[in-house]
Structure formats: structure tokens, C-alpha cells
Coordinates of C-alpha atoms in Angstrom, one line a residue:
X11 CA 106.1 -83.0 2.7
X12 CA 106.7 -86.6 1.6
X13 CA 110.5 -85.8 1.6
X14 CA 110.3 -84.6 4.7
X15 CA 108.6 -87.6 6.5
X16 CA 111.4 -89.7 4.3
X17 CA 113.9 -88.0 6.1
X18 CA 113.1 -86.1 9.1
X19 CA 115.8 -83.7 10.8
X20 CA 116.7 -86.5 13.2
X21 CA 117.4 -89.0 10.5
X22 CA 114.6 -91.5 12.0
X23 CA 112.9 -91.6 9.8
X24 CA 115.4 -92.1 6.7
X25 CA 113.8 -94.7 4.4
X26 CA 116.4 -94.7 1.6
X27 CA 117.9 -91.6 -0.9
X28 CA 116.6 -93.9 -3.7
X29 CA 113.3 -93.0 -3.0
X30 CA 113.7 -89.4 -3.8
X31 CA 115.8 -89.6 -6.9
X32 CA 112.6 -88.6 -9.1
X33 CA 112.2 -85.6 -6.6
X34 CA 115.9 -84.2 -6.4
X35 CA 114.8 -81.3 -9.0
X36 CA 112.0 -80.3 -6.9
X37 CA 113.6 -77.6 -5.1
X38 CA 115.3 -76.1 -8.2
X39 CA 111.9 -76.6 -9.8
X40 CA 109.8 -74.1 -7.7
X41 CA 113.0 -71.4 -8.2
X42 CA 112.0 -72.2 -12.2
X43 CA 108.7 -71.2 -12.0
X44 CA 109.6 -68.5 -10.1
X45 CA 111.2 -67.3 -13.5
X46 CA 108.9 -68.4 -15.5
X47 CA 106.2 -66.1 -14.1
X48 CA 108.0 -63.0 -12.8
X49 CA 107.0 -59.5 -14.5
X50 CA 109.4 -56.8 -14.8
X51 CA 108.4 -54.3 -11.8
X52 CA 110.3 -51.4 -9.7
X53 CA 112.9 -53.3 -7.5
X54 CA 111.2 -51.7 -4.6
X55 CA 107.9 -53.5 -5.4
X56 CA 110.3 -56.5 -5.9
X57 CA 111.3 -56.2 -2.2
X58 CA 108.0 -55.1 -0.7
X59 CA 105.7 -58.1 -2.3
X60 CA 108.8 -60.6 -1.3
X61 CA 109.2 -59.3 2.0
X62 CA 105.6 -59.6 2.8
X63 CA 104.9 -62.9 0.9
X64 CA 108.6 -64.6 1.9
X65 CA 109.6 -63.1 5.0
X66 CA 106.9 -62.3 7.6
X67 CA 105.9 -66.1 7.0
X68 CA 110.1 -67.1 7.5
X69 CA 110.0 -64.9 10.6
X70 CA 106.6 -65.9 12.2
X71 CA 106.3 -69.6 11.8
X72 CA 110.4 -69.8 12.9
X73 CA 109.4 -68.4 16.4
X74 CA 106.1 -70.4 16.4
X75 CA 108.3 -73.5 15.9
X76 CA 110.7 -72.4 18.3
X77 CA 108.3 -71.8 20.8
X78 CA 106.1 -75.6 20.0
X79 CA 109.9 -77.4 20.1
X80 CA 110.4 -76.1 23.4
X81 CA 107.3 -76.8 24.7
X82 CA 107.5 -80.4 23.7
X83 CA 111.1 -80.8 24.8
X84 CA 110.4 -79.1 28.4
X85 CA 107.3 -81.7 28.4
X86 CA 109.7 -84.6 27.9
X87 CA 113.0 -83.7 29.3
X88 CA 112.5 -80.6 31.5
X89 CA 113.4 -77.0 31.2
X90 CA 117.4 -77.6 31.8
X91 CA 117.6 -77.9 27.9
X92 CA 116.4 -75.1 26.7
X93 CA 119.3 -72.7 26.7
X94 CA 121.2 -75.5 24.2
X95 CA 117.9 -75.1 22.2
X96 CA 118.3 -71.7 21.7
X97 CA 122.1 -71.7 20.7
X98 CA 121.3 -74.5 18.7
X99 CA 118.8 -72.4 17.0
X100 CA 121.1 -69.4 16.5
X101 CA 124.0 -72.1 15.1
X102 CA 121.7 -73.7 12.8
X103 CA 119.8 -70.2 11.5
X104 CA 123.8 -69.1 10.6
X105 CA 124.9 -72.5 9.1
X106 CA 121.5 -73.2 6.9
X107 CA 119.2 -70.3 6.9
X108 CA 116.6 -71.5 9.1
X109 CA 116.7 -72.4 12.5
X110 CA 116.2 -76.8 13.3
X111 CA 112.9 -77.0 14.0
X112 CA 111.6 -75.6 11.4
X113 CA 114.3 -76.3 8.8
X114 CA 112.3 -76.5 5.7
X115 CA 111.9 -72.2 5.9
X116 CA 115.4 -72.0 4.3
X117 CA 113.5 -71.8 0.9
X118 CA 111.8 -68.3 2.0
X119 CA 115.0 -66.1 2.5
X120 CA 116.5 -67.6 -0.5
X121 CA 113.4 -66.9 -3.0
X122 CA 113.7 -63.3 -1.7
X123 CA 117.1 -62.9 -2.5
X124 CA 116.9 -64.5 -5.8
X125 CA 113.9 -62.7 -6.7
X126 CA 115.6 -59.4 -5.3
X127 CA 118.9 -60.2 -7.1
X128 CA 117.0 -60.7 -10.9
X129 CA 114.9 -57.6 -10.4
X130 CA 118.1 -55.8 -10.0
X131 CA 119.6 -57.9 -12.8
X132 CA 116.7 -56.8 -14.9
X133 CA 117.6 -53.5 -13.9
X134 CA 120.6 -53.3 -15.0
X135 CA 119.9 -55.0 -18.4
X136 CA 122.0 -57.5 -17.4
X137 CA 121.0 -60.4 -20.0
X138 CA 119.6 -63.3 -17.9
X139 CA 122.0 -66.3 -19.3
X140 CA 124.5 -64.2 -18.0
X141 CA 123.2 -64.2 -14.8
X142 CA 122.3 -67.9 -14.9
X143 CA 126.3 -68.6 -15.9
X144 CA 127.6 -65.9 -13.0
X145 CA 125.2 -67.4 -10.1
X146 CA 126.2 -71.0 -11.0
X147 CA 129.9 -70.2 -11.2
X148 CA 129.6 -68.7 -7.7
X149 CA 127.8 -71.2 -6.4
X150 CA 130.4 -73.7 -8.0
X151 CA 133.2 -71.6 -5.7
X152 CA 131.3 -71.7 -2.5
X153 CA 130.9 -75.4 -2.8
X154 CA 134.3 -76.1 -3.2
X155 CA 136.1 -73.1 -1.6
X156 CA 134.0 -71.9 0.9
X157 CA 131.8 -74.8 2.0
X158 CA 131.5 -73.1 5.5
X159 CA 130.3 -70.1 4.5
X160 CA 126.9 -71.1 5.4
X161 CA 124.1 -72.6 3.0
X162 CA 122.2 -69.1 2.8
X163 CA 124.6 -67.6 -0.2
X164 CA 125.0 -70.9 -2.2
X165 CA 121.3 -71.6 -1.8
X166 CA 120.3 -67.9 -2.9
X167 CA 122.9 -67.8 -6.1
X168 CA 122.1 -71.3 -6.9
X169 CA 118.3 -70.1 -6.9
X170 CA 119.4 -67.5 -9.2
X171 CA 120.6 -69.4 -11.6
X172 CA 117.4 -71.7 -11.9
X173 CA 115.1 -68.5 -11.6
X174 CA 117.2 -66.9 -14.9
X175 CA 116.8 -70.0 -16.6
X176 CA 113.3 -70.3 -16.1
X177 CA 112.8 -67.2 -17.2
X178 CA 114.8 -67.6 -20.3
X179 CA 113.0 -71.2 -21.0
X180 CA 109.6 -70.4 -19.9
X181 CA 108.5 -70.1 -23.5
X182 CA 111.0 -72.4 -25.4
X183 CA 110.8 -75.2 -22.9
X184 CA 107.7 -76.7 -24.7
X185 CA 108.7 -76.9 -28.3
X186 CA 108.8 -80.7 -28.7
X187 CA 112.3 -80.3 -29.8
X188 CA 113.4 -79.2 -26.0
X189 CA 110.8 -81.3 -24.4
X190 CA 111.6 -84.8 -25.8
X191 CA 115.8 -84.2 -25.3
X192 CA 115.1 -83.1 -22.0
X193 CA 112.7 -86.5 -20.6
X194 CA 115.4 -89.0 -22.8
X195 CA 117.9 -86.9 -20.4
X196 CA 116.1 -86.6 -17.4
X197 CA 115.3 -90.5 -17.2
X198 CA 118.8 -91.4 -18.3
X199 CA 120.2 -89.7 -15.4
X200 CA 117.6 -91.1 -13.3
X201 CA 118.5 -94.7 -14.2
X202 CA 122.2 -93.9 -13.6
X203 CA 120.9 -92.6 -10.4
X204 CA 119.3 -95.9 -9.4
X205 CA 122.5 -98.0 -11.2
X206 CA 125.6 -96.4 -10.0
X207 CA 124.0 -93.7 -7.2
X208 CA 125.8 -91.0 -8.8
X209 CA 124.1 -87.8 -8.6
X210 CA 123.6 -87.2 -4.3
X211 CA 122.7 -83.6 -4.6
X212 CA 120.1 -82.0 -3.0
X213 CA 120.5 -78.1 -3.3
X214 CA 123.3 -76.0 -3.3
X215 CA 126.1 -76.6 -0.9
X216 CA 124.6 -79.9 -0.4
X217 CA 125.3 -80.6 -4.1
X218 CA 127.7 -83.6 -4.4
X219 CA 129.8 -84.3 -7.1
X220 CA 129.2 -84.5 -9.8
X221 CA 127.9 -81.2 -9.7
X222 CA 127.3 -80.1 -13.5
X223 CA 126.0 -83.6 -13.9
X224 CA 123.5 -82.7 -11.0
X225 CA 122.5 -78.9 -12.4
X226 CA 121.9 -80.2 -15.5
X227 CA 119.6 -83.2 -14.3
X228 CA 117.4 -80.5 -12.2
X229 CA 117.6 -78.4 -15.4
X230 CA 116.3 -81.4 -17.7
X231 CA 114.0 -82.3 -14.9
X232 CA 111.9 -79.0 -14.5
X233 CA 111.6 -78.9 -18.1
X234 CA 110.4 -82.3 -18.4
X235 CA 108.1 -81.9 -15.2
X236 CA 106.7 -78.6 -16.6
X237 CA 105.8 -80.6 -20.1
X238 CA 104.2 -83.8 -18.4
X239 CA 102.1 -81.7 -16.2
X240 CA 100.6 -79.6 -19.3
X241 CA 100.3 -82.6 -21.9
X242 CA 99.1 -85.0 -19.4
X243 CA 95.3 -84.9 -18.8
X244 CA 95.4 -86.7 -15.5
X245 CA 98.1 -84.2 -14.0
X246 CA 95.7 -81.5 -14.4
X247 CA 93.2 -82.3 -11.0
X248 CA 91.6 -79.6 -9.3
X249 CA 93.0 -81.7 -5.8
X250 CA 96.5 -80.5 -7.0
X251 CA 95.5 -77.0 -7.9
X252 CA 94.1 -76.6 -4.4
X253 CA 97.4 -77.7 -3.1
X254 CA 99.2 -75.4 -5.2
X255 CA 96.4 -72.5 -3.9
X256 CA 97.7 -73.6 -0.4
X257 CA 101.0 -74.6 -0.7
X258 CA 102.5 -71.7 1.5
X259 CA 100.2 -72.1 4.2
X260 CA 101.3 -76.2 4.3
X261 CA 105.1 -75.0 3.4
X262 CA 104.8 -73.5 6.5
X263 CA 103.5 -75.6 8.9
X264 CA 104.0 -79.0 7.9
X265 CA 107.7 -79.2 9.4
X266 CA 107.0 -78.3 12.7
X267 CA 104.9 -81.6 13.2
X268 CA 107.6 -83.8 11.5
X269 CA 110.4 -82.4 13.4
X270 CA 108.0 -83.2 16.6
X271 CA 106.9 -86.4 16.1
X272 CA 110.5 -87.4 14.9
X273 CA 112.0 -85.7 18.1
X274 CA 109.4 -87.6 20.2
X275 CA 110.8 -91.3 18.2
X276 CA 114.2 -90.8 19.1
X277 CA 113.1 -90.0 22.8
X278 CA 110.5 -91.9 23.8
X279 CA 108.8 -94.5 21.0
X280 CA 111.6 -95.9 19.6
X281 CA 109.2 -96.9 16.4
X282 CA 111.0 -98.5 13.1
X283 CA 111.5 -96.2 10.5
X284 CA 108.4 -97.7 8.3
X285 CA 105.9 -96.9 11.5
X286 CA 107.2 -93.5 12.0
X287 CA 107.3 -92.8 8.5
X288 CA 103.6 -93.9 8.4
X289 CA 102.7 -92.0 11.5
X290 CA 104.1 -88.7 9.8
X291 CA 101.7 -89.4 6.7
X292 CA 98.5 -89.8 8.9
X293 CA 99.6 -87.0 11.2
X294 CA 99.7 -84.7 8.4
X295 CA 96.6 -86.1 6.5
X296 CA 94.5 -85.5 9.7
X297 CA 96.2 -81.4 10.6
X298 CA 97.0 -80.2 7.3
X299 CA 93.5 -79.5 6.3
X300 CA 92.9 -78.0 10.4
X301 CA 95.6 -76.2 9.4
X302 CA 94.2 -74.5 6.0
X303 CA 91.0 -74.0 7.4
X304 CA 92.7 -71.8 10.3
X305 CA 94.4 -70.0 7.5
X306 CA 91.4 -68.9 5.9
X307 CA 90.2 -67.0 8.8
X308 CA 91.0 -63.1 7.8
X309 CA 93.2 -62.2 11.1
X310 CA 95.4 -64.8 10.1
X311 CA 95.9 -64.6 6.7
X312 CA 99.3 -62.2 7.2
X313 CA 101.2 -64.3 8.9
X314 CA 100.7 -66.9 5.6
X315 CA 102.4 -64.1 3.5
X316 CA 98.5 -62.8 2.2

């Protein structure tokens, strides 16, 4: 969320990438632990948990956003544009995964499929380094020769790659011999980060060069990031692990407000970047918790993937 409000979808609210250097592995982080804690099952199992915990939340909070967007743009600028919203929508959904306004569900699909992809991996005994080298190599050909293929395959086989390395470093990861290499690494890059701006890279085909510099920094960071957050005390507050109980239920929702608030700047307010981005903080202090306490009610609790 506080990536988002750095940089909303309608680049208002862009503060500054140097912000979000510590934060570049955070995506290929959560495709890590993905690996670390998945449990050999049927494939079809695979697809039926993933589908209900990934999907019906992609597919209902995509139209709910769709439907809030419009309502907000036909408040401000009438109904004439709401045919461009919905090709807009369709473009986007092809291009990145996820339609605009609520651009953040690109994760969901692509979990499923590299979830999907490793059960059937495992299924076919199909060592997981292996996997982790194919996925990156085939990510590494659609960034460079088929950049318009649309984010969805670079973002799933990229996501395969991290989830087959978690898997093969959940154990390892915190000998001290991996740990301290990989946070001597991690901040090194990060310093050449902030010196020379050299690693861009978000996820996938957004990667920018140079890109095994970039893998390996999100590598060395989830390691590192998984060792601080067991061996530090501090880390370990029960406000974080009610976040992380929650975290699809704000995954979900959160966007929809940014992308609202930011559309809303750019057409009426006009506010500095610093405002908005201090707006979007409050905004989301005051509904996420509305939000969660919706989410526990019992009718509702499908549409969060429950």
C-alpha cells in the first residue's frame, strides 16, 4: 500500500523511485514464500484452492472497481466517458493482467499460474532449480523479444522462478553462511542503487537492465528479509501478524481508493504530490480497518478468497 500511494496509476502522486529501492524485492518476495510453504498435493487441489483463494477475489473486486471508477468518473465528468473506460479496461486487462483501476490484482492470476505451473512441475519430478533456470530464461526472452506480449506470461514465469527458489531455499536460507552473504549483497546493491540508480526493476517485463543484477538483488533480498524478520525481536509484533492475517482482504481493496483519490487530483484538486500522498495515507488509515471489519461478516467472506 505505501508503494502504491508513492506512485499512484496516474503518476500524481510520484514522490521519487529512490524511495522504494528497499522495497523492489517485495513482490518477488511474497512469490518466495509462496515456495517456501507449498505442500505437495493433487494438481487438481492445486487449481481448486488457487482458484477459490486467487481468482474469485481477481474477478470480484476487478468488477467492483470497475463499477466504483465509473461511478466517480460519471460524478465528475458525465456519462459520455464511459465507453473509453471500458475499452480502456479491456486494453489494460490484455497488456498487464488487471484492468486500470484496480491494477494492483495482477499478482492474483499470476500466483495461480505459478502455483499451478510448480504443482505440475512437481508432478512431473521435474527438479525445482531446473524450473527456477527454465522460468527465468523465459522470462529473460520475453523481456527482450517479446516485450508486447503482455505482462501476464513474464509476470507468471518470473513468479515461477522465485516460487522454485523458495522452495529450494526455504530451509537453507537461514544457515548463517547464506544469511550474512546475502545482507553484505543485498545492501551493496542497495547502495549502488541509491549511488549510480542502477537496478530500475520492478517485476518482470518491467525489469530494466541490468536484469540478472536485478534477480539476483530480489533473490539476496528475500533471503535477507526472511532472516531479519525471524532473528529480530521487534519484527515479530502481533500488529504485523494481523496484517499478514488480513493482507488479502487489504490487497484487495486498498487500490481502488488510491486510484480514486489520484483520479480525483488530476481532475479536480490539483494538490502537490506531498498532500496527495498524505491524503492517501489517512484515507487508508481511516477505511482499511471499515474494510476488514466488513470482511469478517460470514456472507462476505467468499468474495475475500475464504
Amino acid at each position: 500500500m505505501y508503494v502504491h500511494c508513492l506512485v499512484s496509476p496516474l503518476k500524481t502522486s510520484f514522490i521519487g523511485l529512490p524511495m522504494l529501492y528497499p522495497l523492489l524485492c517485495s513482490i518477488a518476495w511474497f512469490f518466495f514464500k509462496g515456495g517456501m510453504f507449498y505442500k505437495d498435493e493433487p494438481v487438481g487441489k492445486t487449481f481448486k484452492k488457487g482458484f477459490k483463494r486467487l481468482i474469485v477475489p481477481y474477478i470480484v473486486f476487478s468488477v467492483l472497481a470497475l463499477i466504483i471508477s465509473i461511478l466517480v468518473h460519471c460524478c465528475v465528468e458525465g456519462t459520455e466517458g464511459v465507453p473509453n473506460m471500458l475499452t480502456e479496461s479491456m486494453v489494460h486487462l490484455k497488456r498487464e493482467g488487471a484492468i486500470l483501476y484496480n491494477s494492483a490484482l495482477w499478482f492474483l492470476p499470476s500466483m495461480f499460474a505459478a502455483r499451478l505451473m510448480f504443482s505440475v512441475c512437481r508432478k512431473l519430478k521435474i527438479h525445482p532449480v531446473i524450473v527456477a533456470v527454465l522460468s527465468l530464461a523465459c522470462t529473460f526472452c520475453l523481456i527482450n523479444y517479446f516485450p508486447h506480449a503482455g505482462l501476464y506470461f513474464g509476470n507468471a514465469s518470473l513468479g515461477l522462478c522465485f516460487f522454485s527458489l523458495g522452495f529450494v531455499f526455504k530451509n537453507v536460507q537461514y544457515d548463517d553462511k547464506v544469511f550474512y552473504p546475502s545482507l553484505v549483497f543485498y545492501l551493496a546493491i542497495l547502495l549502488y542503487c541509491y549511488i549510480d540508480g542502477g537496478v530500475q526493476g520492478v517485476f518482470s517485463v518491467n525489469l530494466h537492465k541490468p536484469f540478472f543484477l536485478v534477480i539476483f538483488y530480489y533473490l539476496v533480498g528475500c533471503m535477507a528479509l526472511n532472516n531479519l524478520f525471524r532473528r529480530l525481536d521487534f519484527l515479530k509484533s502481533s500488529f504485523l501478524e494481523k496484517i499478514g492475517l488480513k493482507s488479502m482482504v487489504l490487497y484487495v481493496t486498498h487500490f481502488i481508493i488510491i486510484y480514486n483519490l489520484s483520479y480525483l487530483n488530476s481532475a479536480i484538486w490539483h494538490l502537490s504530490p506531498w498532500i496527495l500522498f498524505a491524503i492517501l495515507i489517512v484515507s487508508l488509515a481511516i477505511t482499511m480497518p471499515l474494510v476488514v471489519k466488513i470482511s469478517d461478516s460470514r456472507r462476505l467472506q467468499w468474495a475475500f478468497g475464504a
